[in-house]
């Protein structure tokens, strides 16, 4: 009963807190630019407004277009149930759940791409093509990084991995874990369409990727998509922060505290990255992703060498 | 697995990968300088309990020459040739990086099959040195501009040096300094060659030298 309550609390805290992270990112960017910035809860207001509005569907779209936001949201929610928070057990956990985790995110991307193609707009098709091109390079990085974690912890389930990782793991495999965190940070930025790859603020510009695929959505559907994007940010951020806080080796009440602080630090870090970097030209993005792949493979090779 | 040793080795590999992915010559020269410094730190890092004065002197000489003197020579060659970037390498940057990943995996595999009679200072030194050598060779054959080829040569040399440190650990100082002298002369001669190619043909694109007739 106690674990059940704990799991419910974990899930709901994620579901409620996720849009707040975007608020923190935007506030950091605003402070860097010398502006006051939108309220921290702006995304909640936006979603409340969108949920009260009606929907417009283009006549060329089919049921795929209408189903995509719901499937995407449920896929990312499923991924959330697999991800442990702050070294507690995840609500759903079984050997090999990390593959399901990776492909829940994959499913979310797949339906978004399908829906973008379903509109028949050449503009959205362009975004879909870019999204698929970059994710084809990003997915191996995520899988190899997770495989390296499996090797480091010696168990094929996310809950067990983060339960097994302690200060001792860091002392034994520190440089490799730093490489994994760096690779995952790149993936975090790519998957969430953040700045070195895609600019979340641009609309109607020829270089955008994620925003262009959801241009045709309106009302509650758009709210679902915004919410799913913020949950994706949350769940991938959780993966990074879980690795990072295992270094502190905390117990009891301090672990959730460190976890919350870690998520906020990550959001601020993303804000800083977005403020000091320009978006890469599209031709250079594969180079960035290959760089992340190099980091992940290097970490995997090192860990495999030391644990075999 | 000691943290210092592994950090040095990781930096060694990462700087080779950075060279595979960088297109600006200035950035390439900075990366190879970093790699030179890291290579100089390697004998100090693997010597476990405090470096002996001899190891410290060799390390310092390597850092001085590879980390500061060679980059200075290369920067001058680049300035004289007025070439800022490698425009059309024979192999593109993404493909180069992919090759680097394969080289890394290959060298780890090779190391597990080699069964070297002498065990290196760390399990990682041999595969890292092999990967650095392969990447250096690859840089030499896949780049067009003479300066990039010299950089490839330096990476290759760093890999061989790391391999030597891994296997022998205690090279007599005379041999060590002799090798360093050879590399020094080689880079110097290459600098002169770049200067002459540039003066004769107004560019340092070595690919176009193949069209020369005697």
Coordinates of C-alpha atoms in Angstrom, one line a residue:
Chain A
X1 CA 0.0 0.0 0.0
X2 CA 2.8 2.4 0.9
X3 CA 4.7 1.7 -2.3
X4 CA 1.5 2.2 -4.3
X5 CA 1.0 5.6 -2.7
X6 CA 4.6 6.4 -3.3
X7 CA 4.3 5.4 -7.0
X8 CA 1.2 7.5 -7.5
X9 CA 2.9 10.4 -5.8
X10 CA 5.9 10.0 -8.1
X11 CA 3.8 9.9 -11.2
X12 CA 1.6 12.9 -10.3
X13 CA 4.6 15.0 -9.2
X14 CA 6.1 14.4 -12.7
X15 CA 2.8 15.1 -14.5
X16 CA 2.3 18.3 -12.5
X17 CA 5.9 19.6 -12.4
X18 CA 6.9 18.9 -16.0
X19 CA 5.6 22.2 -17.6
X20 CA 7.3 24.1 -14.8
X21 CA 10.7 23.1 -16.1
X22 CA 10.0 24.9 -19.4
X23 CA 9.0 28.0 -17.4
X24 CA 12.4 27.8 -15.7
X25 CA 14.2 27.5 -19.0
X26 CA 12.4 30.4 -20.5
X27 CA 12.9 32.5 -17.4
X28 CA 16.7 31.8 -17.5
X29 CA 16.8 32.9 -21.1
X30 CA 14.9 36.0 -20.3
X31 CA 17.2 36.9 -17.5
X32 CA 20.2 36.4 -19.9
X33 CA 18.6 38.7 -22.4
X34 CA 17.9 41.3 -19.8
X35 CA 14.1 40.9 -20.0
X36 CA 11.7 40.2 -17.2
X37 CA 10.3 37.1 -19.0
X38 CA 7.0 35.3 -19.0
X39 CA 5.6 33.9 -15.7
X40 CA 7.1 30.6 -14.6
X41 CA 3.6 29.0 -14.9
X42 CA 3.0 30.4 -18.5
X43 CA 2.7 26.9 -20.0
X44 CA -0.1 26.0 -17.6
X45 CA -2.0 29.1 -18.5
X46 CA -1.5 28.4 -22.2
X47 CA -2.7 24.8 -21.9
X48 CA -5.8 25.9 -19.8
X49 CA -6.6 28.5 -22.5
X50 CA -6.1 25.9 -25.4
X51 CA -8.3 23.3 -23.6
X52 CA -11.2 25.7 -23.6
X53 CA -11.0 26.4 -27.3
X54 CA -12.5 24.6 -30.2
X55 CA -10.6 22.5 -32.8
X56 CA -10.2 23.1 -36.5
X57 CA -9.2 20.2 -38.7
X58 CA -8.0 20.5 -42.3
X59 CA -10.2 18.6 -44.8
X60 CA -7.2 16.7 -46.2
X61 CA -6.4 15.1 -42.8
X62 CA -7.6 11.6 -41.7
X63 CA -8.0 9.9 -38.3
X64 CA -4.2 9.6 -38.1
X65 CA -4.0 13.4 -37.6
X66 CA -6.6 13.3 -34.8
X67 CA -5.2 10.2 -33.1
X68 CA -1.5 11.4 -33.0
X69 CA -1.7 13.8 -30.0
X70 CA -3.4 11.2 -27.9
X71 CA -1.1 8.4 -28.8
X72 CA 1.9 10.7 -28.4
X73 CA 0.8 11.8 -24.9
X74 CA 0.0 8.2 -23.8
X75 CA 3.3 6.9 -25.1
X76 CA 5.3 9.5 -23.2
X77 CA 3.2 8.8 -20.1
X78 CA 4.0 5.1 -20.4
X79 CA 7.7 6.0 -20.6
X80 CA 7.2 8.0 -17.4
X81 CA 5.9 4.9 -15.5
X82 CA 9.1 3.1 -16.4
X83 CA 11.5 5.8 -15.1
X84 CA 12.4 5.7 -11.5
X85 CA 12.7 9.1 -9.7
X86 CA 15.4 9.8 -7.1
X87 CA 16.5 6.1 -6.7
X88 CA 13.1 4.9 -5.7
X89 CA 11.6 2.0 -7.7
X90 CA 9.6 2.9 -10.8
X91 CA 5.9 2.1 -10.8
X92 CA 6.5 -0.4 -13.6
X93 CA 9.7 -2.3 -13.8
X94 CA 10.8 -5.5 -15.5
X95 CA 14.1 -6.8 -17.1
X96 CA 14.5 -5.0 -20.4
X97 CA 12.2 -2.1 -19.6
X98 CA 14.7 0.3 -20.9
X99 CA 14.1 -0.9 -24.5
X100 CA 10.4 -0.2 -24.0
X101 CA 11.4 3.2 -22.6
X102 CA 13.4 4.1 -25.6
X103 CA 10.7 2.9 -28.0
X104 CA 7.9 4.7 -26.2
X105 CA 9.7 7.9 -27.1
X106 CA 10.2 6.4 -30.6
X107 CA 6.5 5.8 -30.9
X108 CA 5.7 9.3 -29.9
X109 CA 8.1 10.7 -32.6
X110 CA 6.6 8.2 -35.2
X111 CA 3.0 9.3 -34.7
X112 CA 4.1 13.0 -34.8
X113 CA 5.8 12.4 -38.1
X114 CA 2.9 10.5 -39.5
X115 CA 0.5 13.2 -38.5
X116 CA 2.7 15.8 -40.1
X117 CA 2.8 13.8 -43.4
X118 CA -1.0 13.3 -43.1
X119 CA -1.6 17.0 -43.5
X120 CA -0.2 16.9 -47.0
X121 CA 1.6 20.1 -46.5
X122 CA 5.0 20.2 -48.1
X123 CA 6.2 22.4 -45.3
X124 CA 5.3 19.9 -42.6
X125 CA 6.7 17.1 -44.7
X126 CA 10.0 18.9 -44.7
X127 CA 10.0 19.1 -40.9
X128 CA 9.1 15.4 -40.8
X129 CA 12.0 14.5 -43.0
X130 CA 14.4 16.4 -40.8
X131 CA 13.0 15.0 -37.6
X132 CA 13.5 11.4 -39.0
X133 CA 17.0 12.1 -40.3
X134 CA 18.2 13.5 -36.9
X135 CA 16.4 10.9 -34.8
X136 CA 17.9 8.1 -36.9
X137 CA 21.3 9.3 -35.6
X138 CA 20.0 10.2 -32.1
X139 CA 18.4 6.8 -31.3
X140 CA 21.6 4.7 -31.5
X141 CA 23.2 7.2 -29.0
X142 CA 20.4 6.7 -26.5
X143 CA 20.5 2.9 -26.9
X144 CA 24.3 2.7 -26.6
X145 CA 24.3 5.0 -23.6
X146 CA 21.6 3.0 -21.8
X147 CA 23.5 -0.2 -22.8
X148 CA 26.6 1.2 -21.2
X149 CA 24.6 1.9 -18.0
X150 CA 23.4 -1.7 -18.1
X151 CA 27.0 -2.9 -18.2
X152 CA 28.0 -0.5 -15.4
X153 CA 25.2 -1.6 -13.1
X154 CA 25.0 -5.2 -14.2
X155 CA 21.2 -5.4 -14.5
X156 CA 18.8 -4.8 -17.4
X157 CA 16.1 -2.8 -15.7
X158 CA 16.0 1.0 -15.1
X159 CA 15.0 0.7 -11.4
X160 CA 17.8 -1.8 -10.7
X161 CA 20.4 0.3 -12.6
X162 CA 19.8 3.4 -10.5
X163 CA 19.5 1.4 -7.3
X164 CA 22.9 -0.2 -8.0
X165 CA 24.7 3.0 -8.9
X166 CA 26.5 4.6 -6.0
X167 CA 29.6 6.7 -5.2
X168 CA 31.7 3.5 -5.7
X169 CA 30.4 3.1 -9.3
X170 CA 31.6 6.7 -9.9
X171 CA 35.0 6.0 -8.3
X172 CA 35.5 3.0 -10.5
X173 CA 34.0 4.3 -13.8
X174 CA 33.9 8.0 -13.3
X175 CA 35.3 9.2 -16.7
X176 CA 33.0 6.8 -18.6
X177 CA 29.9 8.0 -16.6
X178 CA 30.8 11.6 -17.4
X179 CA 30.9 10.7 -21.1
X180 CA 27.5 9.1 -20.8
X181 CA 26.0 12.2 -19.1
X182 CA 27.5 14.4 -21.9
X183 CA 26.1 12.1 -24.6
X184 CA 22.7 12.1 -22.9
X185 CA 22.7 15.9 -22.6
X186 CA 23.2 16.2 -26.4
X187 CA 20.3 13.7 -26.9
X188 CA 18.2 15.7 -24.4
X189 CA 18.7 18.8 -26.5
X190 CA 18.1 17.1 -29.8
X191 CA 15.0 15.1 -28.7
X192 CA 13.4 18.1 -27.1
X193 CA 14.1 20.4 -30.0
X194 CA 16.2 22.8 -28.0
X195 CA 18.7 25.3 -29.4
X196 CA 21.8 23.9 -30.9
X197 CA 19.5 21.8 -33.1
X198 CA 16.2 23.5 -33.3
X199 CA 14.9 26.8 -32.0
X200 CA 11.6 26.4 -30.0
X201 CA 10.8 30.1 -30.4
X202 CA 10.8 30.3 -34.2
X203 CA 7.7 29.9 -36.2
X204 CA 7.3 30.1 -40.0
X205 CA 11.0 29.8 -40.5
X206 CA 12.6 27.4 -42.9
X207 CA 15.1 25.9 -40.4
X208 CA 12.7 24.7 -37.7
X209 CA 12.0 21.0 -37.1
X210 CA 9.6 20.2 -34.3
X211 CA 7.4 23.3 -34.4
X212 CA 6.8 22.9 -38.1
X213 CA 5.4 19.4 -37.6
X214 CA 2.7 20.6 -35.3
X215 CA 1.7 23.8 -37.1
X216 CA -1.8 22.5 -38.1
X217 CA -2.9 21.6 -34.6
X218 CA -5.2 23.8 -32.7
X219 CA -7.2 23.8 -29.4
X220 CA -7.0 20.8 -27.1
X221 CA -4.9 18.8 -29.6
X222 CA -2.2 21.5 -29.4
X223 CA -2.5 21.5 -25.6
X224 CA -1.9 17.7 -25.6
X225 CA 1.1 18.2 -27.9
X226 CA 2.6 20.9 -25.7
X227 CA 2.0 18.8 -22.6
X228 CA 3.5 15.7 -24.2
X229 CA 6.6 17.8 -25.2
X230 CA 7.0 19.0 -21.6
X231 CA 6.7 15.4 -20.3
X232 CA 9.3 14.3 -22.7
X233 CA 11.6 17.0 -21.4
X234 CA 10.9 15.8 -17.9
X235 CA 11.4 12.1 -18.5
X236 CA 14.7 12.5 -20.4
X237 CA 15.9 15.0 -17.8
X238 CA 15.1 12.4 -15.1
X239 CA 17.4 10.0 -16.8
X240 CA 20.3 12.4 -16.7
X241 CA 19.6 13.7 -13.2
X242 CA 19.3 10.1 -11.8
X243 CA 22.8 9.3 -13.1
X244 CA 24.2 12.6 -11.8
X245 CA 22.8 12.4 -8.2
X246 CA 24.0 8.8 -7.7
X247 CA 27.4 10.5 -7.2
X248 CA 26.1 12.2 -4.1
X249 CA 25.2 8.8 -2.5
X250 CA 22.3 10.3 -0.4
X251 CA 19.8 8.5 1.6
X252 CA 16.3 9.0 2.9
X253 CA 14.7 12.4 2.6
X254 CA 17.7 14.0 0.9
X255 CA 17.5 12.0 -2.3
X256 CA 14.2 13.6 -3.5
X257 CA 15.5 17.0 -2.5
X258 CA 18.7 16.5 -4.5
X259 CA 16.6 15.2 -7.4
X260 CA 14.4 18.3 -7.4
X261 CA 17.5 20.5 -7.2
X262 CA 19.1 18.5 -10.0
X263 CA 16.1 19.0 -12.3
X264 CA 16.1 22.7 -11.7
X265 CA 19.9 22.9 -12.3
X266 CA 19.4 21.0 -15.6
X267 CA 16.6 23.5 -16.7
X268 CA 18.9 26.4 -15.8
X269 CA 21.8 24.8 -17.7
X270 CA 19.6 24.3 -20.8
X271 CA 18.6 28.0 -20.5
X272 CA 22.2 29.0 -20.3
X273 CA 23.2 26.8 -23.3
X274 CA 20.3 28.4 -25.3
X275 CA 21.4 31.8 -24.4
X276 CA 25.1 31.5 -25.2
X277 CA 24.9 29.3 -28.3
X278 CA 23.6 29.9 -31.7
X279 CA 21.6 27.3 -33.5
X280 CA 23.8 25.1 -35.6
X281 CA 23.3 25.1 -39.4
X282 CA 21.3 22.0 -40.4
X283 CA 24.2 20.5 -42.2
X284 CA 26.3 20.5 -39.0
X285 CA 23.7 18.8 -36.8
X286 CA 24.7 15.3 -37.9
X287 CA 28.3 16.2 -36.9
X288 CA 27.0 17.0 -33.4
X289 CA 25.1 13.8 -33.2
X290 CA 28.1 11.8 -34.4
X291 CA 30.0 13.5 -31.7
X292 CA 27.5 12.3 -29.1
X293 CA 27.7 8.8 -30.7
X294 CA 31.5 8.9 -30.2
X295 CA 31.0 9.7 -26.5
X296 CA 28.5 6.9 -26.0
X297 CA 30.6 4.3 -27.8
X298 CA 33.7 5.4 -25.9
X299 CA 31.8 5.1 -22.6
X300 CA 30.4 1.7 -23.6
X301 CA 33.9 0.4 -24.6
X302 CA 35.5 1.6 -21.4
X303 CA 32.7 0.1 -19.2
X304 CA 32.6 -3.1 -21.1
X305 CA 36.4 -3.4 -20.7
X306 CA 36.2 -2.9 -16.9
X307 CA 33.2 -5.0 -16.1
X308 CA 33.9 -8.0 -18.2
Chain B
X1 CA 41.2 2.3 -13.1
X2 CA 42.6 5.4 -11.6
X3 CA 40.7 8.6 -12.3
X4 CA 43.7 10.7 -13.5
X5 CA 45.0 8.0 -15.9
X6 CA 41.6 7.5 -17.4
X7 CA 40.8 11.1 -17.7
X8 CA 44.1 11.6 -19.6
X9 CA 43.3 8.6 -21.9
X10 CA 39.7 9.8 -22.5
X11 CA 41.1 13.3 -23.4
X12 CA 43.6 11.7 -25.8
X13 CA 40.8 9.9 -27.7
X14 CA 38.4 12.8 -27.6
X15 CA 40.9 15.2 -29.1
X16 CA 41.5 12.8 -32.0
X17 CA 37.8 12.7 -32.6
X18 CA 37.6 16.4 -32.4
X19 CA 40.2 16.6 -35.1
X20 CA 38.1 14.2 -37.2
X21 CA 35.1 16.5 -36.9
X22 CA 36.7 20.0 -37.0
X23 CA 37.0 21.9 -40.3
X24 CA 38.7 25.1 -39.3
X25 CA 42.5 24.8 -39.3
X26 CA 42.8 27.1 -36.3
X27 CA 40.6 24.8 -34.2
X28 CA 42.5 21.7 -35.5
X29 CA 45.8 23.3 -34.4
X30 CA 44.4 24.0 -30.9
X31 CA 43.1 20.4 -30.6
X32 CA 46.4 18.9 -31.6
X33 CA 48.1 21.2 -29.1
X34 CA 45.7 19.9 -26.4
X35 CA 46.5 16.4 -27.5
X36 CA 50.2 17.1 -27.3
X37 CA 49.8 18.4 -23.7
X38 CA 47.7 15.3 -22.8
X39 CA 50.4 13.0 -24.4
X40 CA 53.0 14.7 -22.3
X41 CA 50.9 14.1 -19.1
X42 CA 50.5 10.4 -20.0
X43 CA 53.9 9.1 -18.7
X44 CA 53.4 11.2 -15.5
X45 CA 49.9 9.8 -15.1
X46 CA 50.9 6.1 -15.6
X47 CA 53.9 6.3 -13.3
X48 CA 51.7 5.6 -10.3
X49 CA 53.5 6.7 -7.1
X50 CA 54.9 10.1 -8.0
X51 CA 57.0 10.7 -11.1
X52 CA 60.7 10.4 -11.0
X53 CA 62.6 13.5 -12.0
X54 CA 63.5 11.9 -15.4
X55 CA 59.9 11.2 -16.2
X56 CA 58.9 14.7 -15.2
X57 CA 61.6 16.2 -17.4
X58 CA 60.6 14.1 -20.4
X59 CA 56.9 14.9 -19.8
X60 CA 57.7 18.6 -19.6
X61 CA 59.8 18.5 -22.8
X62 CA 57.0 16.7 -24.7
X63 CA 54.4 19.3 -23.4
X64 CA 56.7 22.2 -24.4
X65 CA 57.4 20.9 -27.9
X66 CA 54.0 19.3 -28.8
X67 CA 51.8 21.6 -26.9
X68 CA 53.4 24.9 -27.7
X69 CA 56.2 24.8 -30.3
X70 CA 54.5 22.7 -33.0
X71 CA 51.2 24.6 -32.8
X72 CA 53.2 27.8 -33.2
X73 CA 55.0 26.4 -36.3
X74 CA 51.7 25.2 -37.8
X75 CA 49.9 28.5 -37.1
X76 CA 52.7 30.3 -38.9
X77 CA 52.4 27.9 -41.9
X78 CA 48.7 28.4 -41.9
X79 CA 49.1 32.2 -41.8
X80 CA 51.6 32.2 -44.6
X81 CA 49.5 29.9 -46.8
X82 CA 46.4 32.0 -46.0
X83 CA 44.3 28.9 -45.7
X84 CA 41.7 29.1 -43.0
X85 CA 39.8 25.9 -43.4
X86 CA 39.8 22.5 -45.1
X87 CA 37.1 23.0 -47.7
X88 CA 36.8 19.6 -49.4
X89 CA 38.4 16.8 -47.6
X90 CA 38.4 13.5 -49.5
X91 CA 36.2 12.0 -46.8
X92 CA 33.4 14.1 -45.2
X93 CA 33.4 15.0 -41.5
X94 CA 30.4 12.9 -40.5
X95 CA 31.9 9.9 -42.4
X96 CA 35.3 10.6 -40.8
X97 CA 33.6 10.5 -37.3
X98 CA 31.9 7.3 -38.2
X99 CA 35.2 5.8 -39.3
X100 CA 36.7 6.9 -36.0
X101 CA 33.9 5.0 -34.1
X102 CA 34.7 1.9 -36.1
X103 CA 38.4 2.4 -35.5
X104 CA 37.8 2.6 -31.8
X105 CA 35.7 -0.5 -31.7
X106 CA 38.2 -2.2 -33.9
X107 CA 41.1 -1.3 -31.7
X108 CA 39.3 -2.6 -28.6
X109 CA 38.6 -5.8 -30.4
X110 CA 42.2 -6.1 -31.6
X111 CA 43.5 -5.5 -28.1
X112 CA 41.3 -8.3 -26.8
X113 CA 42.7 -10.6 -29.4
X114 CA 46.4 -9.6 -29.2
X115 CA 47.2 -11.2 -25.9
X116 CA 50.3 -9.0 -25.5
X117 CA 53.0 -10.6 -23.4
X118 CA 53.6 -7.4 -21.4
X119 CA 50.7 -5.9 -19.6
X120 CA 50.3 -2.2 -20.0
X121 CA 50.0 0.3 -17.2
X122 CA 46.2 0.4 -17.6
X123 CA 43.9 -1.9 -19.6
X124 CA 42.9 1.1 -21.7
X125 CA 46.2 2.4 -22.8
X126 CA 46.8 -0.1 -25.7
X127 CA 43.4 0.2 -27.4
X128 CA 43.5 4.0 -27.0
X129 CA 46.9 4.2 -28.5
X130 CA 45.9 1.9 -31.4
X131 CA 42.8 4.0 -32.1
X132 CA 44.9 7.2 -32.0
X133 CA 47.4 5.7 -34.5
X134 CA 44.6 4.6 -36.9
X135 CA 42.9 8.0 -36.7
X136 CA 46.2 9.7 -37.3
X137 CA 46.8 7.6 -40.4
X138 CA 43.3 8.3 -41.6
X139 CA 43.7 12.0 -41.2
X140 CA 46.8 11.9 -43.4
X141 CA 45.1 10.1 -46.2
X142 CA 41.7 11.8 -46.0
X143 CA 42.7 15.5 -45.9
X144 CA 43.7 17.6 -48.8
X145 CA 45.5 20.5 -47.2
X146 CA 49.2 20.0 -46.2
X147 CA 48.7 21.5 -42.8
X148 CA 46.0 19.0 -41.9
X149 CA 48.3 16.2 -43.1
X150 CA 51.0 17.4 -40.8
X151 CA 48.4 17.4 -38.0
X152 CA 47.6 13.8 -38.9
X153 CA 51.2 12.9 -38.7
X154 CA 51.4 14.4 -35.2
X155 CA 48.3 12.4 -34.1
X156 CA 50.0 9.3 -35.4
X157 CA 53.1 10.1 -33.5
X158 CA 51.2 10.8 -30.3
X159 CA 49.5 7.3 -30.7
X160 CA 52.9 5.6 -31.1
X161 CA 54.3 7.5 -28.1
X162 CA 51.3 6.4 -26.0
X163 CA 51.8 2.8 -27.2
X164 CA 55.4 3.0 -26.1
X165 CA 54.5 4.4 -22.7
X166 CA 51.9 1.6 -22.3
X167 CA 54.2 -1.2 -23.2
X168 CA 57.6 -0.3 -22.0
X169 CA 56.8 2.3 -19.4
X170 CA 60.5 3.0 -18.7
X171 CA 62.3 4.1 -21.9
X172 CA 65.8 5.5 -21.5
X173 CA 65.7 9.2 -21.6
X174 CA 68.2 9.3 -24.5
X175 CA 65.9 7.3 -26.9
X176 CA 62.9 9.3 -25.7
X177 CA 64.6 12.6 -26.5
X178 CA 66.0 11.2 -29.8
X179 CA 62.5 10.3 -31.0
X180 CA 61.3 13.8 -30.0
X181 CA 64.1 15.3 -32.0
X182 CA 63.1 13.2 -35.1
X183 CA 59.5 14.4 -34.9
X184 CA 60.8 17.9 -34.4
X185 CA 62.9 17.8 -37.5
X186 CA 60.1 16.1 -39.5
X187 CA 57.6 18.9 -38.6
X188 CA 60.2 21.5 -39.4
X189 CA 60.9 20.0 -42.8
X190 CA 57.1 19.7 -43.5
X191 CA 56.8 23.4 -42.5
X192 CA 59.5 24.3 -45.1
X193 CA 57.8 22.0 -47.7
X194 CA 54.4 23.7 -47.1
X195 CA 56.1 27.1 -47.5
X196 CA 57.6 26.0 -50.8
X197 CA 54.4 24.4 -52.2
X198 CA 52.6 27.6 -51.3
X199 CA 55.1 29.9 -52.9
X200 CA 55.2 27.9 -56.1
X201 CA 51.5 27.2 -56.5
X202 CA 49.7 29.8 -54.4
X203 CA 47.9 27.0 -52.5
X204 CA 48.7 24.0 -50.3
X205 CA 46.3 21.6 -51.8
X206 CA 48.5 18.5 -52.2
X207 CA 46.0 16.7 -54.3
X208 CA 46.7 18.9 -57.2
X209 CA 50.4 18.1 -57.1
X210 CA 49.6 14.8 -58.8
X211 CA 49.0 16.7 -62.0
X212 CA 52.6 17.8 -62.2
X213 CA 54.7 16.5 -65.0
X214 CA 58.5 16.1 -64.9

